[in-house]
């Protein structure tokens, strides 16, 4: 039986790929809208006249010679946003607060993604209600966070984050007051919205969407930056990154996920302030790295981390691999590490992430192969043994039936040799031991610090952000190959991915996806064509 038939590798799901950027957003005309009581109601045509009509979307002078404000109110309909795009749990929260008489908005990256016709990773709600009032509105609700407290509202199996205008104002007055210049022509409500907008990280995340008035408020040119496919900070980049150095990693993540570029000032400060991320808590670094690598844009994230000098700080072992094989900052070609993550990206999406154990396991697997290249048959048998919980006999049997050619461009793969069953078994177990050894080295500060020692110009880094719990979880993926078939383990049947289990780190699901990624990389479907992202 062919490997494709057993694991379903040849029928890899192809998710719709949305254009990474908007090359043109229609100029919109603004009319007034009537607020609706329930977000679920169908869209109505924008009719009537109100004070909203006085604001043009393109910044032209108004009738009567009055100057148009620098900020804009845009019709969500003209931007292509409909309320049907909002998830049901989010609508429950919006409607619950609206019925109580509070103002509610969708804010941040979800508005950006809706404009781009992308599926948001999550939806964030901003309200005029105090957090205690949010708590009184929903029975399943809790306040989390000390520096920036927000509410987690539990609806079904989903958590909807709700922030309040009031909880963010204090920091604004303390830290950003000197940058404030009230926009021309804004009333008190506009001023409150503008103040909140100015506290956000990037202009494209500073949009507020009122799903009842069907308006998007753009106070800092976020829609224009979406049109230009540009990431730039809300305030001067140097100040923004000094205020919160985690924004450097978020900038990389957003640019990678959307295929956007940085503004010149933002790019300069990402590079120059890159070492400031070492001040972040290791748990926070792991979280930010997971956002980069687990949501469908890992390859692009690695490329940007390399380009801006962050890879040698965060992942020195992988940076050393790039240097050793002559990979340049602006290189468009691929290598095995990038190909592995490209194939992982093909199976994931912002709303279909994997558990962090998968990408850590891929890093360890590649490190082992990079240190000691292997026969493609050994690699295939190893992937199959991982997939089936350590059943070596079945793994070898299926591996020997593979007739597809391997990708001979990778340094990590040797020319195929004739191997006896015993020799092949020994090689597969040896690879498993090497993967576990590589994983151990990746969590050893001394070993990590030596990775870039041969390159004096590289910054010194002994950063290890992989926690002990995560290390042990990744070990569990591969130990079965060395120790033999796990009692009671049932390999996954079919090719359909259970994304809920994958995000939770189900051993069966993670092993299944790992094996798919290995097979698709070593034995690509379209061999001879460029199957990597550039």
Coordinates of C-alpha atoms in Angstrom, one line a residue:
X1 CA 0.0 0.0 0.0
X2 CA 1.4 3.4 -1.0
X3 CA 2.3 5.8 1.8
X4 CA -0.2 8.4 0.3
X5 CA -3.0 5.9 0.6
X6 CA -2.1 5.1 4.2
X7 CA -1.7 8.6 5.5
X8 CA -3.6 10.6 3.0
X9 CA -0.6 12.8 2.2
X10 CA -1.5 13.2 -1.4
X11 CA -4.8 14.8 -0.6
X12 CA -3.4 17.6 1.5
X13 CA -6.2 20.1 2.1
X14 CA -5.9 23.4 0.2
X15 CA -7.3 26.3 2.2
X16 CA -8.4 29.4 0.3
X17 CA -5.5 31.8 0.1
X18 CA -6.6 35.4 0.4
X19 CA -4.5 38.1 -1.3
X20 CA -1.9 39.2 1.1
X21 CA -2.5 42.9 0.6
X22 CA -5.0 45.3 -0.9
X23 CA -3.7 47.2 -3.9
X24 CA -6.7 49.5 -4.0
X25 CA -9.5 50.3 -1.7
X26 CA -12.4 52.1 -3.3
X27 CA -12.8 55.7 -2.4
X28 CA -16.0 55.8 -0.3
X29 CA -18.7 58.3 0.1
X30 CA -20.1 58.7 3.6
X31 CA -23.8 58.7 4.4
X32 CA -25.5 58.4 7.8
X33 CA -26.7 55.2 9.2
X34 CA -29.3 54.2 11.6
X35 CA -28.1 52.2 14.6
X36 CA -29.7 48.7 14.9
X37 CA -30.4 46.9 18.1
X38 CA -29.1 43.5 17.1
X39 CA -25.9 42.8 15.1
X40 CA -27.4 39.7 13.6
X41 CA -30.0 41.8 11.7
X42 CA -29.4 42.0 7.9
X43 CA -27.6 44.9 6.5
X44 CA -29.7 47.8 5.4
X45 CA -28.8 50.3 2.7
X46 CA -27.2 53.5 4.0
X47 CA -29.8 56.3 3.7
X48 CA -30.6 59.6 5.2
X49 CA -28.8 62.7 6.2
X50 CA -26.9 63.4 9.4
X51 CA -23.8 65.1 10.7
X52 CA -21.8 62.1 9.5
X53 CA -22.3 63.5 6.0
X54 CA -20.0 66.4 6.8
X55 CA -17.0 64.1 6.8
X56 CA -15.5 63.0 3.4
X57 CA -13.5 59.9 3.3
X58 CA -10.7 61.4 1.1
X59 CA -10.0 64.5 3.2
X60 CA -11.3 67.1 0.7
X61 CA -12.7 70.4 1.8
X62 CA -16.3 70.4 2.7
X63 CA -19.1 72.5 1.1
X64 CA -19.1 76.0 2.3
X65 CA -15.3 76.2 2.4
X66 CA -14.9 74.3 5.8
X67 CA -11.8 72.2 6.1
X68 CA -12.3 68.4 6.4
X69 CA -10.9 66.7 9.5
X70 CA -7.7 64.8 9.0
X71 CA -9.4 61.7 10.4
X72 CA -12.1 59.7 8.7
X73 CA -15.4 57.9 9.2
X74 CA -15.7 55.2 6.6
X75 CA -18.7 53.1 5.6
X76 CA -18.1 49.5 6.6
X77 CA -20.1 48.4 3.7
X78 CA -17.9 50.3 1.2
X79 CA -14.9 48.6 2.9
X80 CA -16.5 45.2 2.3
X81 CA -17.3 44.5 5.9
X82 CA -20.6 42.9 6.8
X83 CA -21.9 41.9 10.2
X84 CA -22.2 38.3 9.0
X85 CA -18.4 38.2 9.2
X86 CA -18.5 38.5 13.0
X87 CA -18.5 35.2 14.9
X88 CA -21.6 34.3 16.9
X89 CA -19.8 34.4 20.4
X90 CA -18.6 38.0 19.5
X91 CA -22.1 39.0 18.5
X92 CA -23.5 37.7 21.8
X93 CA -21.1 40.0 23.7
X94 CA -21.7 43.0 21.4
X95 CA -25.5 42.6 21.7
X96 CA -25.4 42.1 25.4
X97 CA -23.5 45.3 26.1
X98 CA -25.5 47.3 23.4
X99 CA -28.8 46.3 25.0
X100 CA -27.5 47.8 28.3
X101 CA -27.0 51.1 26.5
X102 CA -23.2 50.9 26.2
X103 CA -21.2 51.8 23.2
X104 CA -19.4 48.9 21.6
X105 CA -16.8 48.6 18.9
X106 CA -14.6 45.9 17.3
X107 CA -11.0 47.1 17.5
X108 CA -7.5 46.1 16.5
X109 CA -6.3 43.4 14.1
X110 CA -9.8 41.9 13.6
X111 CA -11.0 45.1 11.8
X112 CA -7.8 45.1 9.7
X113 CA -8.4 41.5 8.8
X114 CA -12.0 42.0 7.9
X115 CA -11.0 44.8 5.5
X116 CA -8.4 42.4 4.0
X117 CA -11.1 39.6 3.7
X118 CA -9.0 37.4 6.0
X119 CA -10.3 35.3 8.9
X120 CA -9.3 37.1 12.1
X121 CA -7.4 35.1 14.7
X122 CA -9.9 36.5 17.3
X123 CA -12.2 39.4 17.8
X124 CA -11.6 42.1 20.4
X125 CA -14.4 44.3 21.8
X126 CA -14.0 47.8 23.2
X127 CA -16.8 49.3 25.2
X128 CA -17.8 52.4 27.1
X129 CA -18.8 50.2 30.0
X130 CA -16.6 49.8 33.1
X131 CA -15.2 46.3 33.5
X132 CA -17.3 45.8 36.6
X133 CA -20.4 46.6 34.4
X134 CA -19.2 44.0 31.9
X135 CA -18.9 41.5 34.8
X136 CA -22.5 42.2 35.8
X137 CA -23.7 41.8 32.2
X138 CA -22.3 38.3 31.6
X139 CA -22.4 35.4 34.1
X140 CA -19.4 33.7 32.7
X141 CA -16.9 36.5 32.9
X142 CA -13.6 37.3 34.7
X143 CA -11.2 40.2 34.9
X144 CA -7.6 39.3 33.9
X145 CA -4.4 41.2 33.7
X146 CA -2.7 43.7 36.0
X147 CA -1.1 46.3 33.8
X148 CA -4.0 46.4 31.3
X149 CA -7.0 44.7 32.9
X150 CA -9.6 43.3 30.5
X151 CA -12.6 41.0 30.7
X152 CA -12.7 37.5 29.4
X153 CA -16.2 36.7 28.5
X154 CA -16.9 32.9 28.0
X155 CA -19.4 32.1 25.3
X156 CA -19.7 28.4 24.5
X157 CA -16.1 27.3 24.1
X158 CA -14.9 30.7 23.1
X159 CA -13.3 33.5 25.1
X160 CA -14.1 37.1 23.9
X161 CA -11.8 39.8 25.2
X162 CA -13.5 43.0 26.2
X163 CA -11.6 46.2 27.1
X164 CA -13.0 49.4 28.4
X165 CA -12.2 53.0 27.4
X166 CA -11.7 53.9 31.0
X167 CA -9.0 51.3 31.9
X168 CA -6.7 52.6 29.2
X169 CA -7.0 56.3 29.7
X170 CA -4.6 56.5 32.7
X171 CA -1.6 55.2 30.9
X172 CA -2.4 57.5 28.0
X173 CA -2.3 60.6 30.2
X174 CA 0.9 59.5 31.9
X175 CA 3.0 58.2 29.0
X176 CA 1.6 59.7 25.7
X177 CA 0.3 63.1 26.8
X178 CA 3.1 64.9 25.1
X179 CA 2.2 63.4 21.7
X180 CA -1.4 64.5 21.8
X181 CA -2.8 66.9 19.4
X182 CA -6.5 66.8 19.2
X183 CA -7.7 66.3 15.6
X184 CA -9.6 69.2 14.0
X185 CA -13.4 68.9 14.3
X186 CA -13.8 66.0 16.7
X187 CA -16.5 66.0 19.3
X188 CA -16.1 64.4 22.8
X189 CA -16.9 60.9 21.6
X190 CA -14.5 61.2 18.8
X191 CA -11.9 62.5 21.2
X192 CA -12.3 59.5 23.5
X193 CA -12.1 57.1 20.5
X194 CA -9.0 59.0 19.2
X195 CA -7.3 58.8 22.6
X196 CA -7.8 55.0 22.6
X197 CA -6.6 54.7 19.1
X198 CA -3.4 56.5 19.9
X199 CA -2.5 54.0 22.5
X200 CA -2.4 51.1 20.1
X201 CA 0.7 49.7 18.5
X202 CA 0.4 50.1 14.7
X203 CA -1.8 52.3 12.5
X204 CA -3.4 49.3 10.8
X205 CA -4.5 48.1 14.3
X206 CA -5.9 51.5 15.3
X207 CA -9.3 51.1 13.5
X208 CA -12.6 51.0 15.4
X209 CA -15.6 49.4 13.8
X210 CA -19.1 50.2 15.1
X211 CA -21.3 47.3 13.8
X212 CA -24.5 49.1 14.6
X213 CA -23.7 52.4 12.9
X214 CA -21.8 50.4 10.3
X215 CA -18.9 52.9 10.5
X216 CA -15.1 52.4 10.7
X217 CA -13.3 55.2 12.5
X218 CA -9.8 55.8 11.2
X219 CA -7.9 58.5 13.2
X220 CA -4.3 57.7 12.1
X221 CA -4.5 56.6 8.5
X222 CA -4.8 52.9 9.1
X223 CA -6.9 52.2 6.0
X224 CA -4.4 54.0 3.8
X225 CA -1.6 51.9 5.3
X226 CA -3.6 48.8 4.6
X227 CA -3.9 50.0 1.0
X228 CA -0.2 50.5 0.9
X229 CA 0.5 47.2 2.6
X230 CA 2.6 49.0 5.2
X231 CA 3.3 48.4 8.9
X232 CA 4.1 51.6 10.9
X233 CA 3.8 52.4 14.5
X234 CA 1.1 54.7 15.9
X235 CA 3.7 57.0 17.5
X236 CA 7.4 57.5 16.6
X237 CA 8.8 54.0 16.3
X238 CA 11.7 54.6 18.7
X239 CA 9.3 55.7 21.4
X240 CA 6.8 53.0 20.7
X241 CA 9.4 50.2 20.9
X242 CA 11.0 51.6 24.0
X243 CA 7.6 51.8 25.6
X244 CA 6.9 48.1 24.8
X245 CA 9.7 46.1 23.1
X246 CA 7.2 43.3 22.5
X247 CA 5.9 45.5 19.7
X248 CA 9.1 44.6 17.7
X249 CA 8.0 40.9 17.6
X250 CA 4.4 41.9 16.9
X251 CA 5.6 44.0 14.0
X252 CA 7.4 40.9 12.6
X253 CA 4.4 38.7 13.1
X254 CA 2.0 41.1 11.4
X255 CA 4.2 41.8 8.4
X256 CA 4.9 38.1 8.0
X257 CA 1.2 37.1 8.2
X258 CA -0.1 39.8 5.9
X259 CA 2.9 40.0 3.5
X260 CA 3.3 43.7 4.4
X261 CA 6.4 45.8 4.5
X262 CA 7.7 48.1 7.2
X263 CA 7.8 51.9 6.9
X264 CA 11.4 53.1 6.8
X265 CA 11.3 54.4 10.4
X266 CA 9.7 51.3 11.7
X267 CA 12.2 49.0 9.9
X268 CA 15.2 51.1 11.2
X269 CA 14.0 50.8 14.8
X270 CA 13.1 47.1 14.6
X271 CA 16.7 46.4 13.6
X272 CA 18.4 48.9 16.0
X273 CA 16.4 48.0 19.0
X274 CA 16.2 44.3 18.4
X275 CA 18.2 43.4 21.5
X276 CA 15.7 45.1 23.8
X277 CA 13.5 42.0 23.4
X278 CA 15.9 40.2 25.8
X279 CA 14.2 42.2 28.6
X280 CA 11.0 40.3 28.1
X281 CA 9.9 37.5 30.3
X282 CA 10.7 34.1 28.8
X283 CA 7.1 33.1 29.0
X284 CA 6.2 36.2 27.0
X285 CA 8.9 35.4 24.4
X286 CA 7.5 31.9 24.0
X287 CA 4.0 33.3 23.5
X288 CA 5.2 35.8 20.9
X289 CA 7.2 33.1 19.1
X290 CA 4.2 30.8 19.1
X291 CA 2.0 33.6 17.5
X292 CA 4.7 33.8 14.8
X293 CA 5.2 30.1 14.1
X294 CA 1.9 28.3 14.9
X295 CA -0.6 30.3 12.9
X296 CA 0.3 29.7 9.2
X297 CA 3.1 32.2 8.6
X298 CA 6.1 30.5 10.1
X299 CA 8.3 30.6 7.0
X300 CA 7.7 34.3 6.4
X301 CA 8.3 35.0 10.1
X302 CA 11.7 33.1 10.1
X303 CA 12.7 35.1 7.0
X304 CA 11.9 38.4 8.6
X305 CA 13.6 37.5 11.9
X306 CA 16.7 36.7 9.9
X307 CA 16.5 39.8 7.8
X308 CA 16.2 42.1 10.8
X309 CA 18.9 40.4 13.0
X310 CA 16.4 38.8 15.4
X311 CA 17.0 35.2 14.6
X312 CA 20.5 35.1 16.0
X313 CA 19.0 36.4 19.3
X314 CA 15.9 34.2 19.5
X315 CA 17.1 31.1 17.7
X316 CA 20.9 31.2 17.5
X317 CA 21.1 27.5 16.4
X318 CA 18.9 28.1 13.4
X319 CA 20.7 31.4 12.6
X320 CA 24.0 29.5 12.6
X321 CA 22.5 27.0 10.1
X322 CA 21.5 30.0 7.8
X323 CA 25.0 31.4 8.0
X324 CA 26.7 28.0 7.4
X325 CA 24.8 27.4 4.2
X326 CA 25.3 31.0 2.9
X327 CA 21.7 32.2 3.2
X328 CA 21.6 35.9 2.7
X329 CA 19.4 38.5 4.3
X330 CA 17.4 39.1 1.1
X331 CA 17.7 35.6 -0.2
X332 CA 14.5 34.4 -2.0
X333 CA 15.6 30.8 -2.4
X334 CA 14.7 28.1 0.2
X335 CA 16.4 25.5 2.3
X336 CA 15.2 22.5 4.2
X337 CA 14.4 24.4 7.4
X338 CA 12.2 26.9 5.5
X339 CA 10.6 24.1 3.4
X340 CA 9.6 22.2 6.5
X341 CA 7.9 25.4 7.9
X342 CA 6.4 26.2 4.5
X343 CA 4.7 22.8 4.5
X344 CA 3.5 23.3 8.0
X345 CA 2.1 26.7 7.0
X346 CA 0.1 24.9 4.2
X347 CA -1.8 23.1 6.9
X348 CA -2.5 25.9 9.3
X349 CA -4.2 29.3 9.4
X350 CA -4.8 32.2 11.9
X351 CA -8.0 30.4 13.1
X352 CA -6.5 26.9 12.8
X353 CA -3.2 27.0 14.8
X354 CA -1.0 24.2 16.1
X355 CA 0.3 23.5 19.5
X356 CA 3.8 24.9 20.2
X357 CA 5.2 21.3 20.6
X358 CA 4.8 20.8 16.8
X359 CA 7.1 23.7 15.7
X360 CA 9.6 23.0 18.5
X361 CA 9.7 19.4 17.4
X362 CA 10.4 20.5 13.8
X363 CA 13.3 22.7 14.9
X364 CA 14.8 19.7 16.8
X365 CA 14.2 17.3 13.9
X366 CA 15.9 19.6 11.4
X367 CA 18.8 20.3 13.8
X368 CA 19.5 16.6 14.0
X369 CA 19.4 16.2 10.2
X370 CA 21.6 19.3 9.7
X371 CA 24.2 17.9 12.1
X372 CA 24.2 14.4 10.5
X373 CA 22.5 14.1 7.0
X374 CA 20.5 10.9 6.5
X375 CA 19.3 8.6 3.8
X376 CA 15.8 9.7 2.6
X377 CA 14.5 6.2 3.4
X378 CA 15.6 6.6 7.0
X379 CA 13.9 9.9 7.3
X380 CA 10.6 8.5 5.8
X381 CA 10.7 5.5 8.1
X382 CA 11.3 7.8 11.1
X383 CA 8.3 10.0 10.2
X384 CA 6.1 6.9 9.8
X385 CA 7.3 5.5 13.1
X386 CA 6.5 8.8 14.8
X387 CA 3.1 8.7 13.2
X388 CA 2.2 5.2 14.3
X389 CA 3.4 5.4 17.9
X390 CA 6.7 3.5 17.4
X391 CA 5.5 0.5 15.3
X392 CA 8.8 0.0 13.6
X393 CA 7.9 -3.0 11.5
X394 CA 4.9 -1.2 9.9
X395 CA 7.0 1.9 9.4
X396 CA 9.8 0.1 7.6
X397 CA 7.3 -1.9 5.5
X398 CA 5.5 1.3 4.2
X399 CA 8.7 3.2 3.8
X400 CA 10.2 0.6 1.4
X401 CA 7.2 1.0 -0.8
X402 CA 7.8 4.7 -1.5
X403 CA 8.5 5.1 -5.2
X404 CA 8.5 8.9 -5.4
X405 CA 11.9 10.7 -5.8
X406 CA 13.2 12.7 -2.9
X407 CA 14.3 16.3 -3.1
X408 CA 18.0 16.0 -3.7
X409 CA 18.7 19.8 -3.3
X410 CA 18.8 19.5 0.5
X411 CA 22.1 19.2 2.2
X412 CA 20.4 17.2 4.9
X413 CA 19.6 14.2 2.7
X414 CA 22.2 11.7 1.5
X415 CA 22.1 9.7 -1.7
X416 CA 19.9 6.6 -1.2
X417 CA 21.7 3.4 -0.3
X418 CA 20.7 -0.3 0.0
X419 CA 20.0 -0.9 3.7
X420 CA 19.1 -4.1 5.4
X421 CA 16.1 -4.2 7.7
X422 CA 18.4 -4.3 10.7
X423 CA 20.5 -1.4 9.4
X424 CA 17.5 0.6 8.6
X425 CA 16.0 0.0 12.1
X426 CA 19.3 1.1 13.7
X427 CA 19.5 4.2 11.5
X428 CA 15.9 5.2 12.4
X429 CA 16.5 4.7 16.1
X430 CA 19.7 6.7 15.9
X431 CA 17.9 9.5 14.2
X432 CA 15.4 9.5 17.1
X433 CA 18.2 9.7 19.6
X434 CA 19.7 12.6 17.6
X435 CA 16.5 14.5 17.6
X436 CA 16.1 14.1 21.3
X437 CA 19.8 15.2 21.7
X438 CA 19.2 18.3 19.5
X439 CA 16.1 19.1 21.6
X440 CA 18.2 18.9 24.8
X441 CA 20.9 21.2 23.3
X442 CA 18.2 23.7 22.2
X443 CA 17.2 24.0 25.9
X444 CA 20.8 24.2 27.2
X445 CA 22.0 27.8 27.6
X446 CA 25.7 26.9 27.2
X447 CA 25.1 25.0 23.9
X448 CA 22.9 27.8 22.6
X449 CA 25.5 30.4 23.4
X450 CA 28.1 28.5 21.4
X451 CA 25.9 28.3 18.3
X452 CA 27.1 31.6 16.8
X453 CA 30.5 31.7 18.4
X454 CA 32.2 31.2 15.0
X455 CA 30.7 34.4 13.8
X456 CA 32.2 37.3 15.8
X457 CA 29.9 40.0 14.3
X458 CA 26.8 38.2 15.5
X459 CA 25.3 39.3 18.9
X460 CA 25.9 37.0 21.8
X461 CA 22.7 35.2 22.9
X462 CA 22.2 32.3 25.3
X463 CA 18.4 32.8 25.3
X464 CA 16.3 29.7 26.0
X465 CA 12.6 30.3 26.1
X466 CA 11.4 26.7 25.7
X467 CA 10.0 25.8 29.1
X468 CA 10.6 22.4 30.9
X469 CA 7.0 21.4 30.4
X470 CA 7.2 22.1 26.7
X471 CA 10.5 20.3 26.4
X472 CA 9.0 17.2 28.0
X473 CA 6.0 17.4 25.8
X474 CA 8.1 17.4 22.7
X475 CA 10.2 14.5 24.0
X476 CA 7.0 12.5 24.2
X477 CA 6.5 12.9 20.4
X478 CA 9.7 11.1 19.5
X479 CA 10.5 8.7 22.4
X480 CA 8.3 6.0 21.0
X481 CA 10.7 5.5 18.0
X482 CA 13.5 4.6 20.3
X483 CA 11.5 2.7 23.0
X484 CA 9.2 0.7 20.7
X485 CA 5.4 0.7 20.0
X486 CA 3.4 2.4 22.6
X487 CA 0.8 0.2 24.2
X488 CA -2.7 1.2 23.3
X489 CA -1.7 3.9 20.8
X490 CA -4.0 4.2 17.9
X491 CA -2.6 6.1 14.8
X492 CA -4.9 8.6 13.3
X493 CA -7.0 7.3 10.3
X494 CA -7.5 9.5 7.3
X495 CA -6.1 12.9 6.3
X496 CA -8.7 15.2 8.0
X497 CA -7.1 17.3 10.7
X498 CA -8.9 17.9 14.0
X499 CA -7.7 21.5 14.6
X500 CA -9.2 21.6 18.1
X501 CA -7.1 18.7 19.2
X502 CA -4.1 20.0 17.3
X503 CA -4.2 23.3 19.1
X504 CA -4.5 21.5 22.4
X505 CA -1.4 19.4 21.6
X506 CA -3.1 16.0 21.2
X507 CA -0.2 13.5 20.8
X508 CA -2.0 11.6 18.0
X509 CA -2.8 14.8 16.1
X510 CA 0.7 16.4 16.5
X511 CA 2.4 13.2 15.4
X512 CA 0.1 13.0 12.4
X513 CA 0.9 16.5 11.2
X514 CA 4.6 16.1 11.9
X515 CA 4.7 13.0 9.6
X516 CA 2.8 14.8 6.9
X517 CA 5.2 17.8 7.0
X518 CA 8.3 15.5 6.9
X519 CA 6.9 13.5 3.9
X520 CA 5.7 16.6 2.0
X521 CA 9.2 18.1 2.4
X522 CA 11.4 15.1 1.6
X523 CA 9.1 13.8 -1.2
X524 CA 7.4 17.0 -2.5
X525 CA 4.4 16.6 -4.8
X526 CA 5.7 18.8 -7.5
X527 CA 9.4 17.9 -7.5
X528 CA 11.3 20.1 -9.9
X529 CA 9.1 23.1 -9.4
X530 CA 9.6 25.8 -6.8
X531 CA 7.4 24.4 -4.0
X532 CA 8.6 27.0 -1.4
X533 CA 7.3 30.4 -0.4
X534 CA 9.4 33.3 -1.6

